[in-house]
mmCIF file of N, CA, C and O in Angstrom:
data_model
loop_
_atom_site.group_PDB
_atom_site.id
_atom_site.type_symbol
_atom_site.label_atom_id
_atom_site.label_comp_id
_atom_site.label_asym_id
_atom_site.label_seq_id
_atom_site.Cartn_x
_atom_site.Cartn_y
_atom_site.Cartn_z
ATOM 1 N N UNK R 133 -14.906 -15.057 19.499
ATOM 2 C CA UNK R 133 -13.548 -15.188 18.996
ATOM 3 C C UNK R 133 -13.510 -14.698 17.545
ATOM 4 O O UNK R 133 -14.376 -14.716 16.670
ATOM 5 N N UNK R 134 -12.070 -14.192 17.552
ATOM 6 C CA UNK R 134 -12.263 -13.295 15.721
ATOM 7 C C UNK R 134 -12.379 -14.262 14.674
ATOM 8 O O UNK R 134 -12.204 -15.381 15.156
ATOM 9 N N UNK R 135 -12.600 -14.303 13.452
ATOM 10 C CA UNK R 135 -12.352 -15.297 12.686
ATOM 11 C C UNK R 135 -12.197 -14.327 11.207
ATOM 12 O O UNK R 135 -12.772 -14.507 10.133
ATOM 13 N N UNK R 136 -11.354 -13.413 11.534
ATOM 14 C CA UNK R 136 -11.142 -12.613 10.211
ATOM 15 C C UNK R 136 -12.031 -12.179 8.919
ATOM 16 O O UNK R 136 -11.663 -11.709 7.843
ATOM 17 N N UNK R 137 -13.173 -12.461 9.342
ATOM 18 C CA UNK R 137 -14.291 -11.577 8.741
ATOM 19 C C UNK R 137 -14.648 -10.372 8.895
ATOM 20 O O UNK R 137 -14.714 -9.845 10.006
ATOM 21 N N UNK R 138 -14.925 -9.781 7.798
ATOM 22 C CA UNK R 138 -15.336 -8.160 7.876
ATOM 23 C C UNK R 138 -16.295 -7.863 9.161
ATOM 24 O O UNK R 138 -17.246 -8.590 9.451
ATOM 25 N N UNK R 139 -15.941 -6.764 9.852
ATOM 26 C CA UNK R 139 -16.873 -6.238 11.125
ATOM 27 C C UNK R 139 -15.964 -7.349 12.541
ATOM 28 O O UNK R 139 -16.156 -7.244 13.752
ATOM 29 N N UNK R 140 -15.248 -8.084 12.012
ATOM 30 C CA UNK R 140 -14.918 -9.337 13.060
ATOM 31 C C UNK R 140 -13.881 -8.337 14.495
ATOM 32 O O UNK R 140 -14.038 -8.223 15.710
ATOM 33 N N UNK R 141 -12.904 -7.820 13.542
ATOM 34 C CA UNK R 141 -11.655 -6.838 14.517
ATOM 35 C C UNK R 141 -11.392 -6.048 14.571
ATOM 36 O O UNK R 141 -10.277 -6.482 14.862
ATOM 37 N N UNK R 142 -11.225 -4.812 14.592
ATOM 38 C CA UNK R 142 -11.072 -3.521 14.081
ATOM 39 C C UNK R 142 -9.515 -3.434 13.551
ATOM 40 O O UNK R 142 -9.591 -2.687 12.576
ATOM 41 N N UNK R 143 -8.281 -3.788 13.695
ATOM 42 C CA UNK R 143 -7.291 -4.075 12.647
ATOM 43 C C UNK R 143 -7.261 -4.830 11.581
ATOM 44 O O UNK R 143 -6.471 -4.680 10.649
ATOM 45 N N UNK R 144 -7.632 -5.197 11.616
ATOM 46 C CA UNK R 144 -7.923 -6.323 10.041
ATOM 47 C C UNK R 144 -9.073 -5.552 9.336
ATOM 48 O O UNK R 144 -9.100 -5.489 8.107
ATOM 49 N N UNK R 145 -9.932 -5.022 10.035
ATOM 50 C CA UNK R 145 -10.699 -3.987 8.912
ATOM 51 C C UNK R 145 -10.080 -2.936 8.138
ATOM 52 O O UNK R 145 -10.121 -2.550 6.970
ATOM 53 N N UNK R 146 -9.243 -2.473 9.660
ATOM 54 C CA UNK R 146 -8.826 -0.950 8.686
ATOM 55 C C UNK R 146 -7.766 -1.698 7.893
ATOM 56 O O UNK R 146 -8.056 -1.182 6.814
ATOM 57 N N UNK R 147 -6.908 -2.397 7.636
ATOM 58 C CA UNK R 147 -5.398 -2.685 7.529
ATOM 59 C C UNK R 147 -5.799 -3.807 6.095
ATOM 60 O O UNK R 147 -4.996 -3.587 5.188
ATOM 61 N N UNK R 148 -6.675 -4.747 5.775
ATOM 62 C CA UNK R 148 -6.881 -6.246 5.126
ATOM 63 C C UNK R 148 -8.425 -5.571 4.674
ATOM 64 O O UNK R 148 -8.830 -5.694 3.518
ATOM 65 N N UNK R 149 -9.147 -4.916 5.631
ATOM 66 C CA UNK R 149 -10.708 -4.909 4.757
ATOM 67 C C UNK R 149 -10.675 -3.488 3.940
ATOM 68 O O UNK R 149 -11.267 -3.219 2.895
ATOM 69 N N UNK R 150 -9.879 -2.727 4.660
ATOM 70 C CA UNK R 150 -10.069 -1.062 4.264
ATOM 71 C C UNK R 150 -11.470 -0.344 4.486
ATOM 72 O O UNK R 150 -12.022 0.502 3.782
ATOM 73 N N UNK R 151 -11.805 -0.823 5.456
ATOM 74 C CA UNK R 151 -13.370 -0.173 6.031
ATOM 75 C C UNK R 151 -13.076 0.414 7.141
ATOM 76 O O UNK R 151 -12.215 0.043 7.938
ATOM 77 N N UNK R 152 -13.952 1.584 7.257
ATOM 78 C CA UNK R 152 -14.036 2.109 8.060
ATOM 79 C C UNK R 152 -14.507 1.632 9.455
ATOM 80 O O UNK R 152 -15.626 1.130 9.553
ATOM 81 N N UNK R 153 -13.589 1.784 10.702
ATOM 82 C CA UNK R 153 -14.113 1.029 11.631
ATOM 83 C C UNK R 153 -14.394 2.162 13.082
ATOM 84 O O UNK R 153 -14.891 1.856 14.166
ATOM 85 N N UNK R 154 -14.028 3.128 12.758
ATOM 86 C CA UNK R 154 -13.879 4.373 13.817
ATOM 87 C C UNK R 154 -14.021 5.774 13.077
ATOM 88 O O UNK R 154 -15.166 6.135 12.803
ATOM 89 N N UNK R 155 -13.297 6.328 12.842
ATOM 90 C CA UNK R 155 -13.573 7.584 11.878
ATOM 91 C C UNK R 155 -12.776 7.449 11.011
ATOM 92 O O UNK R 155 -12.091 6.428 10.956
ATOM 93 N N UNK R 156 -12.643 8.617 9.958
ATOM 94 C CA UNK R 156 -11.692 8.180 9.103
ATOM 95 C C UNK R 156 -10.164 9.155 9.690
ATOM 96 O O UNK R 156 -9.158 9.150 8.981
ATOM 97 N N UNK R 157 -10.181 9.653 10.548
ATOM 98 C CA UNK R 157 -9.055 10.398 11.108
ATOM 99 C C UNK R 157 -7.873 9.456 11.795
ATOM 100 O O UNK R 157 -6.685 9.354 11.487
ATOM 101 N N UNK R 158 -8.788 8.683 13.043
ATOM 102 C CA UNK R 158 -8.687 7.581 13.646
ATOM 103 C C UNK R 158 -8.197 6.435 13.026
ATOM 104 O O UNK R 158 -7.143 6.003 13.493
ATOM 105 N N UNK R 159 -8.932 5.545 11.647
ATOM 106 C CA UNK R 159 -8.681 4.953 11.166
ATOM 107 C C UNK R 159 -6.990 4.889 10.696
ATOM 108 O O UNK R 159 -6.084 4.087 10.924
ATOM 109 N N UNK R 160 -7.111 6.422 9.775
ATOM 110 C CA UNK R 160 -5.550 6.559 9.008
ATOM 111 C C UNK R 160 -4.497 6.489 10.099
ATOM 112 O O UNK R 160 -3.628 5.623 9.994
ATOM 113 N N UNK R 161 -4.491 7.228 11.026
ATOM 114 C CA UNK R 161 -3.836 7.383 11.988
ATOM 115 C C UNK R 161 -3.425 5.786 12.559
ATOM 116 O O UNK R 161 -2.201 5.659 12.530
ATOM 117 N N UNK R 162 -4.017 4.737 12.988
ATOM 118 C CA UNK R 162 -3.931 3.530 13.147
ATOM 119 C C UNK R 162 -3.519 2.587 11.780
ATOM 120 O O UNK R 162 -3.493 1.368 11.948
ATOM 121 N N UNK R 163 -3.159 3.203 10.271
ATOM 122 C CA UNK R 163 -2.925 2.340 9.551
ATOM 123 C C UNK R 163 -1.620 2.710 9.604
ATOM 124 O O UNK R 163 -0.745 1.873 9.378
ATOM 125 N N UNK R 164 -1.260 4.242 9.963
ATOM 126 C CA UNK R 164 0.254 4.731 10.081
ATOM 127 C C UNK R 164 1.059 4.327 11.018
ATOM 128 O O UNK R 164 2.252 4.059 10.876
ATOM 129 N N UNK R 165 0.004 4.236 12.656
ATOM 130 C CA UNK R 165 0.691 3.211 13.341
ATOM 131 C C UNK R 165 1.081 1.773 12.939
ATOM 132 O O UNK R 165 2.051 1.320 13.547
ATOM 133 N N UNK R 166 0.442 0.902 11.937
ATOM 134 C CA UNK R 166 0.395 -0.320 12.042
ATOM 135 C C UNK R 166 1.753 -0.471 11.298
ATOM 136 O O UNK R 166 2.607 -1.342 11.454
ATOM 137 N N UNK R 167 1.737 0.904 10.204
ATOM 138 C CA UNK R 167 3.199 0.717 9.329
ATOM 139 C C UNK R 167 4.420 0.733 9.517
ATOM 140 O O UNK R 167 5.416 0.240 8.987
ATOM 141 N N UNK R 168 4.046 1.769 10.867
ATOM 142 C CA UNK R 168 5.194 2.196 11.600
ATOM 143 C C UNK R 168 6.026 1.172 12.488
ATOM 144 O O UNK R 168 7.061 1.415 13.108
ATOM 145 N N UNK R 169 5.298 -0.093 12.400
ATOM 146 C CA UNK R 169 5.564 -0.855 13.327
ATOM 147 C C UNK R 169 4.870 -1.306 14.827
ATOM 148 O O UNK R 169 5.101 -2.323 15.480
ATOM 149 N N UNK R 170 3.869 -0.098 15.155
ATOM 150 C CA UNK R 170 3.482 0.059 16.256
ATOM 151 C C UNK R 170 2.198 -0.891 16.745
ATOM 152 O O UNK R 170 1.606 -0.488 17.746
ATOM 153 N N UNK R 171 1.704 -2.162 16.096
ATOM 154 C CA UNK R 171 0.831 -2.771 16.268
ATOM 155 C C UNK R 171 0.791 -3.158 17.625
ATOM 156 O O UNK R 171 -0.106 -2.993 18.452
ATOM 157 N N UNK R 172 1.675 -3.591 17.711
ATOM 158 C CA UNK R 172 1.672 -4.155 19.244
ATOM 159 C C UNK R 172 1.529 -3.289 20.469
ATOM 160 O O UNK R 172 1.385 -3.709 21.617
ATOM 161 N N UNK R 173 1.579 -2.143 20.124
ATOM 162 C CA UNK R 173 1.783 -0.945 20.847
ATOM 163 C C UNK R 173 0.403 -0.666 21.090
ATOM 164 O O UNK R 173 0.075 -0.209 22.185
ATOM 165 N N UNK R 174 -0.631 -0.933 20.003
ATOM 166 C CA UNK R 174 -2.071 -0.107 20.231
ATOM 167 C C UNK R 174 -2.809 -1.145 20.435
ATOM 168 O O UNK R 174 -3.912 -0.939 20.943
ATOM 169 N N UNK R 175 -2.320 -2.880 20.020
ATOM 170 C CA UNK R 175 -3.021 -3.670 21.070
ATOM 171 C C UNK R 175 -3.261 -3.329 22.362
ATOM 172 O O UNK R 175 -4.384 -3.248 22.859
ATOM 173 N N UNK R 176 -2.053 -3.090 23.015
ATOM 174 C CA UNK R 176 -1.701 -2.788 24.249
ATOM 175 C C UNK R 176 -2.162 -1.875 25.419
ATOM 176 O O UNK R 176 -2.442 -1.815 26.616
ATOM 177 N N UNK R 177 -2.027 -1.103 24.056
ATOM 178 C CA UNK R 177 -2.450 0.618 24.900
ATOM 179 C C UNK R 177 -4.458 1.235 24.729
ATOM 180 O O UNK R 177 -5.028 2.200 25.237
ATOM 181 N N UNK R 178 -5.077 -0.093 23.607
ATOM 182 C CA UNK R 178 -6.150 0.494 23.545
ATOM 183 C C UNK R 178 -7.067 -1.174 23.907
ATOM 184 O O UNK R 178 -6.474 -2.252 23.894
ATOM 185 N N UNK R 179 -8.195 -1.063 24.131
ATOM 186 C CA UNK R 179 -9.121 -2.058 23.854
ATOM 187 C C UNK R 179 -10.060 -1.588 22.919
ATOM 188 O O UNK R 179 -11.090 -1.063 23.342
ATOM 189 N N UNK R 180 -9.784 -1.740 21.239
ATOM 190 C CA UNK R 180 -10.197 -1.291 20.288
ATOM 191 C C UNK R 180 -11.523 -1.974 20.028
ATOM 192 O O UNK R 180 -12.084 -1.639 18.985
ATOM 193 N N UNK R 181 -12.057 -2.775 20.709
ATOM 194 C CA UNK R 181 -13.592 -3.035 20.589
ATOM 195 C C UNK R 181 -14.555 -2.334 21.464
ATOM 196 O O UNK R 181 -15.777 -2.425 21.354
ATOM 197 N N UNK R 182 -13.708 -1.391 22.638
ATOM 198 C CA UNK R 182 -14.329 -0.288 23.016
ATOM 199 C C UNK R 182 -13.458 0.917 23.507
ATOM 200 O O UNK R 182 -13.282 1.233 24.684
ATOM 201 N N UNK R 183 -12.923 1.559 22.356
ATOM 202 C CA UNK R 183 -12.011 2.480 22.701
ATOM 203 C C UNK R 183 -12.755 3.427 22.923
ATOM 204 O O UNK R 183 -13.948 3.497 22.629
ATOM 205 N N UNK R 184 -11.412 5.065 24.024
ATOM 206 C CA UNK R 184 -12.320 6.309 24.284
ATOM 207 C C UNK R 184 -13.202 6.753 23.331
ATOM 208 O O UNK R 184 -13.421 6.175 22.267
ATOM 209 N N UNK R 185 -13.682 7.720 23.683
ATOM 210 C CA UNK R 185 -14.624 8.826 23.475
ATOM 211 C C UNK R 185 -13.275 9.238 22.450
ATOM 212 O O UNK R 185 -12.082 9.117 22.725
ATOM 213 N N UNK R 186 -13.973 9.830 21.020
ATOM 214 C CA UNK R 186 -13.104 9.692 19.559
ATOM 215 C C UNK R 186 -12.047 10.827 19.862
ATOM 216 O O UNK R 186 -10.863 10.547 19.671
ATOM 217 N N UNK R 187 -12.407 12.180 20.353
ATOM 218 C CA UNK R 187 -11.582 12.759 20.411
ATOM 219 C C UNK R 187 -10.209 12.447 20.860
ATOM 220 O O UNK R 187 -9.076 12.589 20.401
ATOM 221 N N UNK R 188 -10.913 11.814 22.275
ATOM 222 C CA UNK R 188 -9.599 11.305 23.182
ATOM 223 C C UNK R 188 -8.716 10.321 22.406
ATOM 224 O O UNK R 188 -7.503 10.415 22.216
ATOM 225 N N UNK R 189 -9.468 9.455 22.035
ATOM 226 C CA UNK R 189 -8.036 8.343 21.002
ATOM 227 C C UNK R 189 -7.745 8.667 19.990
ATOM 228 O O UNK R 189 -6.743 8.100 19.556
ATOM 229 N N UNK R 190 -8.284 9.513 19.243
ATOM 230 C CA UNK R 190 -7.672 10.741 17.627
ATOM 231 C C UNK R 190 -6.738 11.231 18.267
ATOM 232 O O UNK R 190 -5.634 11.287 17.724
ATOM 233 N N UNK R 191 -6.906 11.695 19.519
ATOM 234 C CA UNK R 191 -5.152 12.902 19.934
ATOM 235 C C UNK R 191 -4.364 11.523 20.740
ATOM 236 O O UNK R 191 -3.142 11.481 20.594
ATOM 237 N N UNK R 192 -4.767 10.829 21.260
ATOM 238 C CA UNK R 192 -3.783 9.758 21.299
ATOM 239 C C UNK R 192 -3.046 9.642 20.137
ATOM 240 O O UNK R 192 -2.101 10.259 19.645
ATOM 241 N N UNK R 193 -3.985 8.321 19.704
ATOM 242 C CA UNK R 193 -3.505 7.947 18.616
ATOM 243 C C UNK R 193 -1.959 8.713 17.665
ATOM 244 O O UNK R 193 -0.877 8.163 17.458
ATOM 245 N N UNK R 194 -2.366 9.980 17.296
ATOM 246 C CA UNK R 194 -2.192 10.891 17.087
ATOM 247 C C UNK R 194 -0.621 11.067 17.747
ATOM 248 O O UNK R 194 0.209 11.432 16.915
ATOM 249 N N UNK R 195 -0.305 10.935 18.603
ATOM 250 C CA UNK R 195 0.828 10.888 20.161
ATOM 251 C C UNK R 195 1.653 10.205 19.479
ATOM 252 O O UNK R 195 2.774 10.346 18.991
ATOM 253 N N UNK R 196 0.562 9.147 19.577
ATOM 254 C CA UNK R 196 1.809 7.513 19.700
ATOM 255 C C UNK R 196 2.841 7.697 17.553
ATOM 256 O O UNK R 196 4.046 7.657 17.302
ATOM 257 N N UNK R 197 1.597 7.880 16.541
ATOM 258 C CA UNK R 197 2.023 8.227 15.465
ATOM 259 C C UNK R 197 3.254 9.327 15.863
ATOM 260 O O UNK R 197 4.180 8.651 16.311
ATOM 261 N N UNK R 198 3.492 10.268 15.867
ATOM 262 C CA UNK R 198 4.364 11.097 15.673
ATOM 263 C C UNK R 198 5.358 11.183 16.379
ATOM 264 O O UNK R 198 6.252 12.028 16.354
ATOM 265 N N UNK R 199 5.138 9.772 17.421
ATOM 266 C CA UNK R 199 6.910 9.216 18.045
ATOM 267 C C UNK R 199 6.732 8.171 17.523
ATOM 268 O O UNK R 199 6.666 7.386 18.469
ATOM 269 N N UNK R 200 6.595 7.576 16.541
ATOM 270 C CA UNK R 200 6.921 6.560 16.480
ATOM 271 C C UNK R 200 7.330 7.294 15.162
ATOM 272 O O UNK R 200 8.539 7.384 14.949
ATOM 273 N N UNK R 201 6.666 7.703 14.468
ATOM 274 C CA UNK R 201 7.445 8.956 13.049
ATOM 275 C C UNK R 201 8.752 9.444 13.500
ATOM 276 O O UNK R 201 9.767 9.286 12.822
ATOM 277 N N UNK R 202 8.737 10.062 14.688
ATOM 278 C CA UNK R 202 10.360 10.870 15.056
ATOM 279 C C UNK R 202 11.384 9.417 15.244
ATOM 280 O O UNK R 202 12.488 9.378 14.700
ATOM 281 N N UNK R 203 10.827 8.201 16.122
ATOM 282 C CA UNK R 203 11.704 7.443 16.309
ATOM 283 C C UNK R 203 12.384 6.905 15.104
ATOM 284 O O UNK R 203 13.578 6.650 14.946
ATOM 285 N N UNK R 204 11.246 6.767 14.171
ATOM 286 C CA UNK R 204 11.574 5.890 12.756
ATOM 287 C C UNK R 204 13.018 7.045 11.978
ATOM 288 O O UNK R 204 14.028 6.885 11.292
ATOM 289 N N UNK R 205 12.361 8.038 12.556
ATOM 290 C CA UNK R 205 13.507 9.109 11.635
ATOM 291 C C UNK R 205 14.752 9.070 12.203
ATOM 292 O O UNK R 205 15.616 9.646 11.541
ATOM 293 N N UNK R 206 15.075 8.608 13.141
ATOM 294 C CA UNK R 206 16.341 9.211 14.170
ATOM 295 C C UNK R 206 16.868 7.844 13.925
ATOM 296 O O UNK R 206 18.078 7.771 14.141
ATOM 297 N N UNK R 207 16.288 6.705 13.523
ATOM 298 C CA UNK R 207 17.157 5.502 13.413
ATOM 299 C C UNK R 207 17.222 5.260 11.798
ATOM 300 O O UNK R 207 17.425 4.126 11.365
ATOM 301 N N UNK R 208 17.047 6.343 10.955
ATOM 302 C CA UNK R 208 17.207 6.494 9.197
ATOM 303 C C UNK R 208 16.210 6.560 8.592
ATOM 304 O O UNK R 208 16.203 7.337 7.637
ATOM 305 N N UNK R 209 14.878 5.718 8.925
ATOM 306 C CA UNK R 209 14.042 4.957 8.128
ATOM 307 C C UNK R 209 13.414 6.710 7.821
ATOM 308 O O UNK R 209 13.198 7.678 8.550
ATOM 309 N N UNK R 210 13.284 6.417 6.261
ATOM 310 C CA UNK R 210 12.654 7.658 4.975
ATOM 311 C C UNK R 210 10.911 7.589 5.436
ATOM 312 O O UNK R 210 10.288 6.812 4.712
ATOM 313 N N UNK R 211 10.407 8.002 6.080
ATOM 314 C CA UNK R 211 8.897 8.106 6.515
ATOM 315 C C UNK R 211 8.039 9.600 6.139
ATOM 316 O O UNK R 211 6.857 9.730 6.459
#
């Protein structure tokens, strides 16, 4: 069970520890989701204590960021 220690979750690292927990492509990409609102979204969509093979969840990842960027834009929000 997590207990919010460093190495404990992989969101609370990248987001509260600022460590690297995947790459650093991956990482940013998941702090843009988290800003964007989309946390709940990559709970969901990933099991981040053993996500794909990096490429595959960098161009995810990657997906989900740049609709959730277009959505944020089309309802005003300055992103």
């Amino acid at each position: 069970m997590a207990n919010g220690k460093k190495g404990d979750e992989p969101l609370l690292d990248i987001m509260h520890w600022k460590i690297r927990r995947f790459s650093e492509k991956a990482d940013t990409l998941i702090s843009e989701i988290v800003n964007l609102g989309g946390k709940t979204e990559l709970e969901r969509t990933f099991n981040l204590l053993k996500p794909p093979p990096m490429q595959e969840f960098e161009r995810a990842l990657q997906g989900i960021r740049d609709r959730l960027r277009r959505e944020a834009k089309e309802r005003g929000w300055e992103v």
